[in-house]
Amino acid sequence: PPRGGPTDLSALLGDLTGRPRLQRPLSQLRQLELDNGVIAFRQNGGPVSWRGQVGSARLEKTSGRLSGSLALSIGSARLSVRADGAVGLEHAAVQARLSDMDPARIFPAVGPTRALAALDAPVDADGAMSWAADRGVEAGDVRLSAGPGELRLPAGRQSFAGGELRAVYEPAGRRVRLQAARLRTASADLDLSGEFWIEPASRTSP
């Protein structure tokens, strides 16, 4: 794909996790080990630019299995990720933890990272998710807290003093249990909890 387009990140992920293809050199990669490296990112035609320190990075694709890990720091932000699954992502499990990361300053507001870039605030979070191509999400949970900042919405920017999100996906009932969703702004405080279904459990389900 053309460089700088919204499909670049998706194509890179597809090459690193997918089956080998002759016209995609990165897809031929079988094993990667990197310690104490540096990664520089610049969005072509956009405002996002940063330089990070790679503490360690591991990727292995053997016998149809895929595993990887990453420890990355960008200024005061810290990110750690571990993943296992099948080559081609027919099924996979991911665990991630981050601290003091401002998504709007890390991710471009285009393509697959557009939603992440809408949040401009320091964030601490950890979560896990597993899924299969034929069954969708099998399990997941996320815990997130945000400091003062703003949401970059299509209608404008909304400042807030802080927020929290805690949610768990329960596969038996195909539902997400929202344990807490709080947002504090100058004009109002939002506090939600409850359950909602990803899809009806049966034809007669609401």
Short mmCIF file of C-alpha atoms in Angstrom, two decimals:
data_model
loop_
_atom_site.label_atom_id
_atom_site.label_comp_id
_atom_site.label_asym_id
_atom_site.label_seq_id
_atom_site.Cartn_x
_atom_site.Cartn_y
_atom_site.Cartn_z
CA PRO A 1 0.00 0.00 0.00
CA PRO A 2 1.13 3.60 -0.43
CA ARG A 3 3.29 4.84 2.39
CA GLY A 4 1.58 7.12 4.84
CA GLY A 5 -1.91 5.83 4.13
CA PRO A 6 -4.26 4.54 6.81
CA THR A 7 -3.61 0.93 5.71
CA ASP A 8 0.13 1.02 6.49
CA LEU A 9 -0.21 -0.16 10.11
CA SER A 10 -2.69 -2.86 9.16
CA ALA A 11 -0.39 -4.11 6.40
CA LEU A 12 2.59 -4.20 8.76
CA LEU A 13 0.62 -6.19 11.34
CA GLY A 14 -0.57 -8.55 8.61
CA ASP A 15 2.98 -9.16 7.40
CA LEU A 16 4.36 -9.84 10.88
CA THR A 17 1.54 -12.19 11.94
CA GLY A 18 0.44 -13.73 8.64
CA ARG A 19 1.57 -16.54 6.41
CA PRO A 20 4.65 -16.02 4.17
CA ARG A 21 3.98 -14.31 0.84
CA LEU A 22 6.50 -13.88 -1.94
CA GLN A 23 5.80 -10.20 -2.55
CA ARG A 24 5.90 -9.25 1.17
CA PRO A 25 9.48 -9.58 2.54
CA LEU A 26 8.46 -8.95 6.17
CA SER A 27 6.02 -11.85 6.02
CA GLN A 28 9.04 -14.17 5.53
CA LEU A 29 10.36 -13.26 8.98
CA ARG A 30 10.53 -16.30 11.27
CA GLN A 31 12.28 -15.02 14.37
CA LEU A 32 13.13 -11.59 15.74
CA GLU A 33 15.00 -10.66 18.92
CA LEU A 34 15.85 -7.07 19.79
CA ASP A 35 17.22 -5.57 23.00
CA ASN A 36 17.95 -1.94 23.87
CA GLY A 37 16.86 -0.59 20.50
CA VAL A 38 15.37 2.68 19.33
CA ILE A 39 12.19 3.18 17.31
CA ALA A 40 11.27 6.46 15.63
CA PHE A 41 7.77 7.12 14.32
CA ARG A 42 6.61 10.00 12.14
CA GLN A 43 3.18 10.31 10.58
CA ASN A 44 3.48 11.36 6.94
CA GLY A 45 1.45 14.53 6.50
CA GLY A 46 0.30 14.48 10.12
CA PRO A 47 1.32 15.85 13.52
CA VAL A 48 2.31 12.64 15.34
CA SER A 49 6.05 12.14 15.79
CA TRP A 50 7.94 10.37 18.57
CA ARG A 51 11.05 8.41 19.46
CA GLY A 52 10.91 5.42 21.77
CA GLN A 53 13.24 3.02 23.55
CA VAL A 54 12.70 -0.68 22.92
CA GLY A 55 13.72 -2.56 26.04
CA SER A 56 13.05 -5.89 24.36
CA ALA A 57 11.08 -7.26 21.42
CA ARG A 58 10.48 -10.89 20.52
CA LEU A 59 8.64 -12.49 17.60
CA GLU A 60 8.58 -16.14 16.60
CA LYS A 61 6.61 -17.88 13.83
CA THR A 62 7.25 -21.64 13.76
CA SER A 63 5.09 -24.64 12.87
CA GLY A 64 2.02 -22.49 12.48
CA ARG A 65 2.39 -20.98 15.95
CA LEU A 66 2.92 -17.29 16.69
CA SER A 67 4.31 -15.71 19.86
CA GLY A 68 5.65 -12.28 20.67
CA SER A 69 6.38 -9.75 23.38
CA LEU A 70 7.31 -6.08 23.54
CA ALA A 71 8.59 -3.71 26.22
CA LEU A 72 8.57 -0.10 24.98
CA SER A 73 9.02 3.30 26.58
CA ILE A 74 8.22 6.65 24.96
CA GLY A 75 9.28 9.43 27.29
CA SER A 76 7.56 8.67 30.58
CA ALA A 77 5.08 6.27 28.94
CA ARG A 78 5.55 2.52 29.35
CA LEU A 79 3.99 -0.30 27.33
CA SER A 80 4.35 -4.06 27.71
CA VAL A 81 2.60 -6.64 25.50
CA ARG A 82 2.58 -10.44 25.32
CA ALA A 83 0.75 -12.41 22.63
CA ASP A 84 0.32 -16.03 21.52
CA GLY A 85 -1.73 -17.60 18.79
CA ALA A 86 -1.76 -19.09 15.32
CA VAL A 87 -0.04 -17.67 12.26
CA GLY A 88 -2.69 -15.74 10.36
CA LEU A 89 -4.48 -14.92 13.64
CA GLU A 90 -7.07 -17.68 13.31
CA HIS A 91 -6.94 -17.57 17.10
CA ALA A 92 -4.88 -15.46 19.48
CA ALA A 93 -4.55 -14.20 23.05
CA VAL A 94 -3.08 -10.83 24.04
CA GLN A 95 -2.15 -9.27 27.37
CA ALA A 96 -1.10 -5.63 27.62
CA ARG A 97 -0.24 -3.05 30.26
CA LEU A 98 0.54 0.63 29.84
CA SER A 99 1.24 3.57 32.11
CA ASP A 100 1.33 7.34 31.64
CA MET A 101 0.58 7.07 27.92
CA ASP A 102 -1.29 9.81 26.02
CA PRO A 103 -2.93 8.06 23.03
CA ALA A 104 -3.43 11.29 21.03
CA ARG A 105 0.34 11.91 21.06
CA ILE A 106 1.21 8.32 20.09
CA PHE A 107 -1.37 7.20 17.51
CA PRO A 108 -2.38 8.87 14.22
CA ALA A 109 -6.02 9.97 14.04
CA VAL A 110 -6.57 7.93 10.85
CA GLY A 111 -7.24 4.31 9.96
CA PRO A 112 -7.29 1.64 12.67
CA THR A 113 -5.95 3.97 15.40
CA ARG A 114 -8.47 6.80 14.87
CA ALA A 115 -10.55 5.90 17.95
CA LEU A 116 -7.48 5.66 20.20
CA ALA A 117 -6.21 9.07 19.07
CA ALA A 118 -9.45 10.71 20.23
CA LEU A 119 -8.26 10.49 23.85
CA ASP A 120 -5.77 13.20 24.80
CA ALA A 121 -4.90 12.46 28.45
CA PRO A 122 -2.39 10.39 30.45
CA VAL A 123 -3.69 6.83 30.69
CA ASP A 124 -2.88 3.80 32.85
CA ALA A 125 -4.43 0.53 31.71
CA ASP A 126 -4.12 -3.22 31.64
CA GLY A 127 -6.20 -5.83 29.91
CA ALA A 128 -6.39 -9.18 28.17
CA MET A 129 -8.35 -10.60 25.26
CA SER A 130 -8.59 -13.89 23.38
CA TRP A 131 -10.48 -14.55 20.17
CA ALA A 132 -10.94 -17.04 17.34
CA ALA A 133 -11.74 -16.25 13.72
CA ASP A 134 -14.75 -18.61 13.69
CA ARG A 135 -16.13 -17.64 17.10
CA GLY A 136 -15.11 -14.02 17.65
CA VAL A 137 -14.08 -12.78 21.08
CA GLU A 138 -13.82 -15.63 23.59
CA ALA A 139 -12.77 -13.69 26.70
CA GLY A 140 -11.67 -10.20 27.61
CA ASP A 141 -11.28 -7.66 30.36
CA VAL A 142 -9.97 -4.12 30.56
CA ARG A 143 -9.19 -1.68 33.35
CA LEU A 144 -8.37 1.91 32.43
CA SER A 145 -7.92 5.18 34.30
CA ALA A 146 -7.26 8.57 32.74
CA GLY A 147 -6.01 11.81 34.22
CA PRO A 148 -7.08 15.32 33.19
CA GLY A 149 -7.34 15.88 29.45
CA GLU A 150 -9.84 16.05 26.62
CA LEU A 151 -11.79 13.96 24.15
CA ARG A 152 -11.30 14.96 20.51
CA LEU A 153 -14.80 14.38 19.15
CA PRO A 154 -16.13 15.21 15.64
CA ALA A 155 -18.33 17.90 17.20
CA GLY A 156 -15.43 19.46 19.10
CA ARG A 157 -13.18 18.92 22.07
CA GLN A 158 -14.57 18.04 25.49
CA SER A 159 -12.32 18.70 28.49
CA PHE A 160 -12.55 16.42 31.52
CA ALA A 161 -10.89 16.09 34.93
CA GLY A 162 -10.46 12.33 34.86
CA GLY A 163 -12.09 9.04 34.00
CA GLU A 164 -12.23 5.32 34.67
CA LEU A 165 -13.36 2.24 32.75
CA ARG A 166 -13.62 -1.37 33.96
CA ALA A 167 -15.31 -4.01 31.84
CA VAL A 168 -15.36 -7.81 31.45
CA TYR A 169 -16.62 -9.89 28.51
CA GLU A 170 -18.53 -13.01 29.57
CA PRO A 171 -18.58 -15.45 26.63
CA ALA A 172 -21.22 -17.79 28.07
CA GLY A 173 -23.90 -15.12 27.70
CA ARG A 174 -22.13 -13.17 24.93
CA ARG A 175 -22.34 -10.04 27.04
CA VAL A 176 -20.09 -7.29 28.35
CA ARG A 177 -20.40 -6.50 32.03
CA LEU A 178 -19.61 -2.83 32.55
CA GLN A 179 -18.30 -2.68 36.11
CA ALA A 180 -17.58 1.05 36.02
CA ALA A 181 -17.53 3.89 33.49
CA ARG A 182 -16.88 7.29 35.02
CA LEU A 183 -16.08 10.64 33.45
CA ARG A 184 -15.70 13.90 35.38
CA THR A 185 -16.11 17.20 33.51
CA ALA A 186 -16.51 20.81 34.60
CA SER A 187 -20.26 20.69 33.92
CA ALA A 188 -21.22 17.12 34.86
CA ASP A 189 -20.12 13.76 36.21
CA LEU A 190 -20.99 10.57 34.31
CA ASP A 191 -21.19 7.26 36.19
CA LEU A 192 -22.44 4.13 34.39
CA SER A 193 -22.55 0.40 35.09
CA GLY A 194 -24.54 -2.52 33.72
CA GLU A 195 -24.55 -5.17 31.03
CA PHE A 196 -25.05 -5.26 27.29
CA TRP A 197 -25.05 -8.01 24.70
CA ILE A 198 -22.64 -8.24 21.78
CA GLU A 199 -25.33 -10.10 19.82
CA PRO A 200 -28.57 -11.91 20.72
CA ALA A 201 -27.92 -15.26 22.42
CA SER A 202 -30.85 -16.72 20.45
CA ARG A 203 -33.47 -15.67 17.93
CA THR A 204 -35.87 -14.88 20.79
CA SER A 205 -33.37 -12.82 22.79
CA PRO A 206 -34.02 -9.06 23.02
#
